[in-house]
Coordinates of C-alpha atoms and ligand atoms in Angstrom, one line a residue:
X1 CA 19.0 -108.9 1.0
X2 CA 18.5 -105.2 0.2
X3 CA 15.4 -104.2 -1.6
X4 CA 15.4 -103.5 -4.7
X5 CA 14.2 -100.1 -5.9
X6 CA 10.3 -99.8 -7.5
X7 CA 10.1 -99.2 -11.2
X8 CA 6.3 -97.9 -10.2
X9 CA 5.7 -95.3 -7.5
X10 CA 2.0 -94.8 -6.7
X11 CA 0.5 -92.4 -4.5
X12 CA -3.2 -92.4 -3.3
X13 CA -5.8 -93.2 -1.1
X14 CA -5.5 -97.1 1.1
X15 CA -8.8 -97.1 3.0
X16 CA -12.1 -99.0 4.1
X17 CA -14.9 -99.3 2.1
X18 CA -18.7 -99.7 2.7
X19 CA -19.9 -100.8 -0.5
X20 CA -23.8 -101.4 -1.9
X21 CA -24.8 -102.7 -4.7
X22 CA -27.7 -104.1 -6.4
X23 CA -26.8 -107.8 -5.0
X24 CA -25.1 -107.2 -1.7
X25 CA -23.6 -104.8 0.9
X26 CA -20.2 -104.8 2.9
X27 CA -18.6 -103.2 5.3
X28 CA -15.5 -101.6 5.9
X29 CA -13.2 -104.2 3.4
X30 CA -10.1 -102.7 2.2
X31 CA -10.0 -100.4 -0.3
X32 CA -8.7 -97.4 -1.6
X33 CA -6.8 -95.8 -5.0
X34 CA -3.9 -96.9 -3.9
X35 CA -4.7 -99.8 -3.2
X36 CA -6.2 -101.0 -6.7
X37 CA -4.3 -99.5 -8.4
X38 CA -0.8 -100.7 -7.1
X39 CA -2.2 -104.3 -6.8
X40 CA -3.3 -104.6 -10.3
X41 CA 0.0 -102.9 -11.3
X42 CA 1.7 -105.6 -9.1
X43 CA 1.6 -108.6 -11.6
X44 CA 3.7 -106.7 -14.5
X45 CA 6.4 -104.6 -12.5
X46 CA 8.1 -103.5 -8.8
X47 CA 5.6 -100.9 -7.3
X48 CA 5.7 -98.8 -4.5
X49 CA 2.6 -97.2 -2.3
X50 CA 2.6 -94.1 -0.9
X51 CA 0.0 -93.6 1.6
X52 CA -1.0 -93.5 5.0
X53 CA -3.2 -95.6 7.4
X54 CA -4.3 -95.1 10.8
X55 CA -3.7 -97.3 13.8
X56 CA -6.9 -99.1 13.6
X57 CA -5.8 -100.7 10.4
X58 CA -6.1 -104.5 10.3
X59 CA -2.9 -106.5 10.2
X60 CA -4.4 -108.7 7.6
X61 CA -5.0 -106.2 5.4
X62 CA -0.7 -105.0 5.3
X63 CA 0.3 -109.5 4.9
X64 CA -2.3 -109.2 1.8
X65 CA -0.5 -106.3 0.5
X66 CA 2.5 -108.2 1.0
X67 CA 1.6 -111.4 -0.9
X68 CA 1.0 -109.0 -3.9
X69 CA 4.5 -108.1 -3.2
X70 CA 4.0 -104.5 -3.1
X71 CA 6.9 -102.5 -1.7
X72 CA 5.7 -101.0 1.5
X73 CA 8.5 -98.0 2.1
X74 CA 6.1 -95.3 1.4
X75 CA 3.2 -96.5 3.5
X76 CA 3.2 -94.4 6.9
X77 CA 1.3 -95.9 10.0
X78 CA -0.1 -92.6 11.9
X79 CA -2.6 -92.0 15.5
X80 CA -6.0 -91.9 14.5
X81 CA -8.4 -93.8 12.1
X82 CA -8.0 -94.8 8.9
X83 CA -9.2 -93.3 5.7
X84 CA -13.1 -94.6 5.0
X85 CA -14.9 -94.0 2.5
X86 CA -18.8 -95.4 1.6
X87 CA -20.7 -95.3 -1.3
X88 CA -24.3 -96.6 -3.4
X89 CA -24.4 -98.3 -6.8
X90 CA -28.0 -98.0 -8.8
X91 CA -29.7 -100.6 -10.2
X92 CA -27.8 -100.6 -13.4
X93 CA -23.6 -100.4 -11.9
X94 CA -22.9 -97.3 -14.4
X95 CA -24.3 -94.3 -11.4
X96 CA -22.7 -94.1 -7.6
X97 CA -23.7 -92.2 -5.8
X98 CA -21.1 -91.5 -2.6
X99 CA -22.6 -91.6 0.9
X100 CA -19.7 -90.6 3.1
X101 CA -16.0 -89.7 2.7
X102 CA -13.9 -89.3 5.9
X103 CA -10.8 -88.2 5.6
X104 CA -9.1 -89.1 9.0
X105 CA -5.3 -89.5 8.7
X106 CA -5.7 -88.1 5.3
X107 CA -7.0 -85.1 6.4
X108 CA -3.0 -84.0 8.0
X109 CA -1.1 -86.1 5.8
X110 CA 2.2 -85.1 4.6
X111 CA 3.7 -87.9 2.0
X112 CA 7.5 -88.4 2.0
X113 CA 8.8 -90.0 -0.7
X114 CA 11.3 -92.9 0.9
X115 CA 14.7 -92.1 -1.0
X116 CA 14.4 -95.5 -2.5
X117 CA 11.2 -93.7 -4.5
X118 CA 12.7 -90.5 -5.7
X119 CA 14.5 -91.9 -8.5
X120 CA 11.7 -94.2 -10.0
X121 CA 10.7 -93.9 -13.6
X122 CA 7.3 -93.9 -13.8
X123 CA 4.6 -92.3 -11.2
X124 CA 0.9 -92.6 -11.0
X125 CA -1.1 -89.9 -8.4
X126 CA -4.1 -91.9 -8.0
X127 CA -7.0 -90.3 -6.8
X128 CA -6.7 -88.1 -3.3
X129 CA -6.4 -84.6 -2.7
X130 CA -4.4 -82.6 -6.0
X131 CA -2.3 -80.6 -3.1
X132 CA -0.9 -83.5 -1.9
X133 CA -0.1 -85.4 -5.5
X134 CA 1.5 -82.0 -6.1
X135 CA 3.7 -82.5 -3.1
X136 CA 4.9 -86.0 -4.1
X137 CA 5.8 -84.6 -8.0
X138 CA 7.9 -81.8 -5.6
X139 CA 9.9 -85.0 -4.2
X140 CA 11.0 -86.7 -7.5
X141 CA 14.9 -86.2 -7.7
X142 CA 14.5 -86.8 -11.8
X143 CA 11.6 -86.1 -14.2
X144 CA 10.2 -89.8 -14.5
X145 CA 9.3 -91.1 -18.0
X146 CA 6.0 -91.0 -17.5
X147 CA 3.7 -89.3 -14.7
X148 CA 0.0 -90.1 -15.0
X149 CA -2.8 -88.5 -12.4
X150 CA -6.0 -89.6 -12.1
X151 CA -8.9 -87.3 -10.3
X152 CA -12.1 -87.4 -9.2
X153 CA -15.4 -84.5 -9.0
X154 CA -14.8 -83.9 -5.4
X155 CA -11.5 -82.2 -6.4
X156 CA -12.9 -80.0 -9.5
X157 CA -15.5 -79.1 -6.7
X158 CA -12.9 -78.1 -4.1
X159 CA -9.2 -77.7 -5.6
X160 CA -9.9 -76.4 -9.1
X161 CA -6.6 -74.2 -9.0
X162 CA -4.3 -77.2 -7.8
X163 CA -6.0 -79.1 -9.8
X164 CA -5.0 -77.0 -13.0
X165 CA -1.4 -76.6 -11.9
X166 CA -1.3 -80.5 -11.6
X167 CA -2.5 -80.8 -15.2
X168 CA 0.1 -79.1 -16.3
X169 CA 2.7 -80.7 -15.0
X170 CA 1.5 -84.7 -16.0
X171 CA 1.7 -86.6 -18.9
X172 CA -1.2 -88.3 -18.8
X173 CA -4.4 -87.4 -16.9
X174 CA -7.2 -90.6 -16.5
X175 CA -10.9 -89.2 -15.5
X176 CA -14.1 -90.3 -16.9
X177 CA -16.1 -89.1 -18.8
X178 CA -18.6 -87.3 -16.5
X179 CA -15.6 -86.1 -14.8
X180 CA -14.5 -84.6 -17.9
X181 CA -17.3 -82.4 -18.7
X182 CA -17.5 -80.8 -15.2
X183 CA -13.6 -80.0 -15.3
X184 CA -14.3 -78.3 -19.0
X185 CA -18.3 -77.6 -19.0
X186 CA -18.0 -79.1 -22.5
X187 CA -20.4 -81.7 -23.2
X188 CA -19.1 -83.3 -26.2
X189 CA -16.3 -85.5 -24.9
X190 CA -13.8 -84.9 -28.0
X191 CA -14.3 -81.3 -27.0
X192 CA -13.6 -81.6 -23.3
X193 CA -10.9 -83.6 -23.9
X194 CA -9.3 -81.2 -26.2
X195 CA -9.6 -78.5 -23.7
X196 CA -7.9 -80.3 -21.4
X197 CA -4.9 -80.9 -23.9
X198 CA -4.9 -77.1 -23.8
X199 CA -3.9 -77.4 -20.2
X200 CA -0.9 -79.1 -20.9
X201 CA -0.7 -82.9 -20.9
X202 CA 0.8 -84.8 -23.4
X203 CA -2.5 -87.2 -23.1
X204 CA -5.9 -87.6 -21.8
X205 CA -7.4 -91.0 -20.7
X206 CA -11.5 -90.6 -20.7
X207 CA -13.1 -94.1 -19.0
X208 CA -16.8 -94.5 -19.5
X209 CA -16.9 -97.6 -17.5
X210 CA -18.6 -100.3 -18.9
X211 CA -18.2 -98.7 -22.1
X212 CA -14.6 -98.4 -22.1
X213 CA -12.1 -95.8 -22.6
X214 CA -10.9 -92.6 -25.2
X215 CA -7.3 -91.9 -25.3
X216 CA -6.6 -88.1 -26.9
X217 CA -3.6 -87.2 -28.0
X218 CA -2.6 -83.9 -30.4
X219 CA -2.3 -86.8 -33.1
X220 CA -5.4 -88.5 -32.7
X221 CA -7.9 -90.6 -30.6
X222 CA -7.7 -94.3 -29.9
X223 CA -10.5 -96.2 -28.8
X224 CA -11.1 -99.3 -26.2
X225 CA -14.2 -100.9 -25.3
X226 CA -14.2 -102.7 -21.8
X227 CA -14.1 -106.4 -21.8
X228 CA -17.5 -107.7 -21.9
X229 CA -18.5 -109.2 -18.8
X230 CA -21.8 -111.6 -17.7
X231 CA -22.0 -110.4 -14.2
X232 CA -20.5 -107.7 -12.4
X233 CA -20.4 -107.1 -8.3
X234 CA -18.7 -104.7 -7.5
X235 CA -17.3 -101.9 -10.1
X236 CA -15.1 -100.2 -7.0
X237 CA -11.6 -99.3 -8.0
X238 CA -12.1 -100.6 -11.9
X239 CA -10.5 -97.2 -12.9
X240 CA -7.8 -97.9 -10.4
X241 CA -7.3 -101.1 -11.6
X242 CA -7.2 -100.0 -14.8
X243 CA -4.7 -97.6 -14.2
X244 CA -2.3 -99.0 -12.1
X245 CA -2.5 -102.2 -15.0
X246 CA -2.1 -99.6 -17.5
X247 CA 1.5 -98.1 -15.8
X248 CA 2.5 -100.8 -14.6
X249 CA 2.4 -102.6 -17.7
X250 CA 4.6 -100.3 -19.2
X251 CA 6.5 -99.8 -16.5
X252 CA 7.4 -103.5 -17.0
X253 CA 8.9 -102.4 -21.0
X254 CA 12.3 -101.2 -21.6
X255 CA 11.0 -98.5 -23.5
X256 CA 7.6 -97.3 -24.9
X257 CA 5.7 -95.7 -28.0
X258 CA 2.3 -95.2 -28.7
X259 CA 1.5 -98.5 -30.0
X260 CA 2.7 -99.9 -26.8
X261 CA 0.7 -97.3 -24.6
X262 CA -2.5 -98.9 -26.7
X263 CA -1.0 -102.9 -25.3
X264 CA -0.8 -101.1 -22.1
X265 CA -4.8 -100.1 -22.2
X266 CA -5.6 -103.8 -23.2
X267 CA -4.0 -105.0 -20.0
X268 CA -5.4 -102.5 -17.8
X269 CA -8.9 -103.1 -19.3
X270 CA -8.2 -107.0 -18.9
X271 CA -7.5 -106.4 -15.1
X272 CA -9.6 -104.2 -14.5
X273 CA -12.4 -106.3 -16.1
X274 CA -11.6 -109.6 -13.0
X275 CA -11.5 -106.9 -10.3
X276 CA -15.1 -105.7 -10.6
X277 CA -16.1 -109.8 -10.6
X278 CA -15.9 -109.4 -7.3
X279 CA -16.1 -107.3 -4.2
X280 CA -13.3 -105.0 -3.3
X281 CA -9.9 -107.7 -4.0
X282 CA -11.4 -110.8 -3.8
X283 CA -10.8 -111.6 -7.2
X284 CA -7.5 -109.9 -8.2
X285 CA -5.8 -111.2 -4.8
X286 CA -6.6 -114.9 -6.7
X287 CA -5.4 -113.6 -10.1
X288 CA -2.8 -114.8 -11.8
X289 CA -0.6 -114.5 -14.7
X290 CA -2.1 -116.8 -17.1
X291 CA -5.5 -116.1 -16.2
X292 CA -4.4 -112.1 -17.5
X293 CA -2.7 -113.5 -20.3
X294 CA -5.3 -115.9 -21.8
X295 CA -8.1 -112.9 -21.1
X296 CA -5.4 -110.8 -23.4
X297 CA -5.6 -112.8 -25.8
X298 CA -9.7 -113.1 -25.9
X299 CA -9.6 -109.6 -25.7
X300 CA -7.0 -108.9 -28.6
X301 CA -9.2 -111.3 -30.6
X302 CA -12.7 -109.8 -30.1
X303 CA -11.2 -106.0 -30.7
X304 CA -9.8 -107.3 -34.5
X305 CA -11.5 -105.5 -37.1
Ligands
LIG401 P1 -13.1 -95.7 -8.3 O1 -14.2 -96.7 -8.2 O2 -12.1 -96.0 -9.3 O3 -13.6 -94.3 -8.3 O4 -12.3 -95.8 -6.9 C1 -12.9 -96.1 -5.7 C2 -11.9 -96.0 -4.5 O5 -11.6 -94.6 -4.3 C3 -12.6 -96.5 -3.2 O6 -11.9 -97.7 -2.8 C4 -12.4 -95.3 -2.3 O7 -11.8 -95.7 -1.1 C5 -11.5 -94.3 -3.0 N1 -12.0 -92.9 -2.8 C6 -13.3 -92.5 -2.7 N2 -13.4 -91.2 -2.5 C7 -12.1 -90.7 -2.4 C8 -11.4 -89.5 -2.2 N3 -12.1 -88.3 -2.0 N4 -10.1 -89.4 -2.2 C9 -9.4 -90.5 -2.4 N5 -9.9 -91.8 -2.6 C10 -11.2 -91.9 -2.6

């Protein structure tokens, strides 16, 4: 039966991982922007990655993708090693500190979006190098309804200018709130957030972490705390998680407004909130819908006033 075509195109990073944290360490476990971010969107819509691995990537790792029934069109297999990336957490979860990024196949990767993509309403550039989620905007046969980016320091370090041209040409950009004040030099997040309006996006999504999120728009801010967890293991990928829930929720609507873009920050908080109970996917590859739906609800409930 022919495939059908993915309402969600994501673009980013599919890697290993060497995580530490306060309570444990592991190596090399799958990971990546991507990766979060399309399998968290995976339980409200048809998704698409777009990414590339190298040769030395476990098997395992592409059935698990699989069971999440992501659409795997957009995922090139190339020579070399894969993307790896590892990184620190202090005592208290909220400060990493990054040990090693190697790009590998990333480093000469040229994304092509499969036809099957070109056409696909809504389009999240996770977190790699603003060149390339440039290149992938370059390929989309039709505006989508909504493109969101997401970025990272490493970028406003070294790709400042692509980075600006990308601004202008999303509808949302997602960075947190540190990330915020280095792109603008504004401390005040209202402010930085403001000047990035300037740039030219409709919105700006500012995640604080464990503190949860800011959306600015030219008619106002909405606020989100996170869901209030007892334990945390690994916060990895939350902001991908968060994300990709995020699109994909809306993604899954026949249409949208800005009360429903406020729904869609619940249920990317909600599933972002059972990645980081455990390390890398262990916990969102056992997810399921209920378990979202009842969290929802909780959530819904404690955020009344
Ligand atoms: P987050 O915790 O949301 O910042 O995302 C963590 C994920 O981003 C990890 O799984 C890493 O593999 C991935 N990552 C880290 N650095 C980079 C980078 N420079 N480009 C793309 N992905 C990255």
């Amino acid at each position: 039966m022919a495939q059908s075509n993915p309402r969600l195109v994501v673009v980013g990073s599919i890697g290993l991982d060497t995580i530490e944290t306060p309570r444990a360490r592991r190596e090399e476990i799958l990971g990546g922007s991507a990766v979060y971010a399309c399998a968290a969107a995976s339980f409200f819509t048809r998704v698409g990655m777009v990414g590339v691995v190298g040769t030395d990537f476990p098997l395992r790792h592409r059935r698990l993708f699989e069971r999440f029934g992501i659409d795997l069109r957009g995922l090139q297999t190339v020579e070399g090693r894969t993307f790896r990336w590892s990184g620190v957490y202090e005592e208290d979860f909220n400060s990493r500190r990054t040990l090693k990024t190697e790009l590998n196949v990333f480093a000469d990767f040229e994304p092509r979006l499969p036809p099957a993509y070109r056409r696909a309403p809504f389009l999240f550039l996770a977190n790699i190098a603003p060149a390339l989620q440039l290149h992938i905007l370059d390929q989309m046969e039709r505006r989508p309804r909504l493109v969101l980016a997401d970025t990272m320091d490493l970028w406003i370090h070294m790709a400042r200018t692509d980075l600006h041209r990308l601004i202008a040409r999303v509808d949302v950009l997602t960075l947190n709130d540190s990330e915020a004040r280095h792109l603008t030099g504004r401390h005040s997040l209202v402010a930085a957030a403001h000047a990035i309006l300037r740039l030219g996006p409709r919105a700006v999504l500012v995640k604080k972490g464990e503190h949860g999120c800011l959306l600015f728009t030219p008619h106002g801010i909405r606020v989100l705390p996170a869901f209030p967890l007892e334990e945390v293991y690994d916060p990895t990928g939350a902001g991908d998680a968060f994300a990709g829930g995020l699109s994909g929720w809306l993604a899954s609507r026949p249409r949208y407004s800005l009360p429903d873009v406020r729904a869609a920050m619940v249920h990317g908080s909600v599933i972002a909130s059972f990645g980081v109970e455990a390390f890398g996917l262990d916990r969102l590859r056992r997810l399921t819908r209920p378990q979202i739906e009842a969290r929802v609800r909780e959530f819904r409930a404690m955020c009344r006033v």
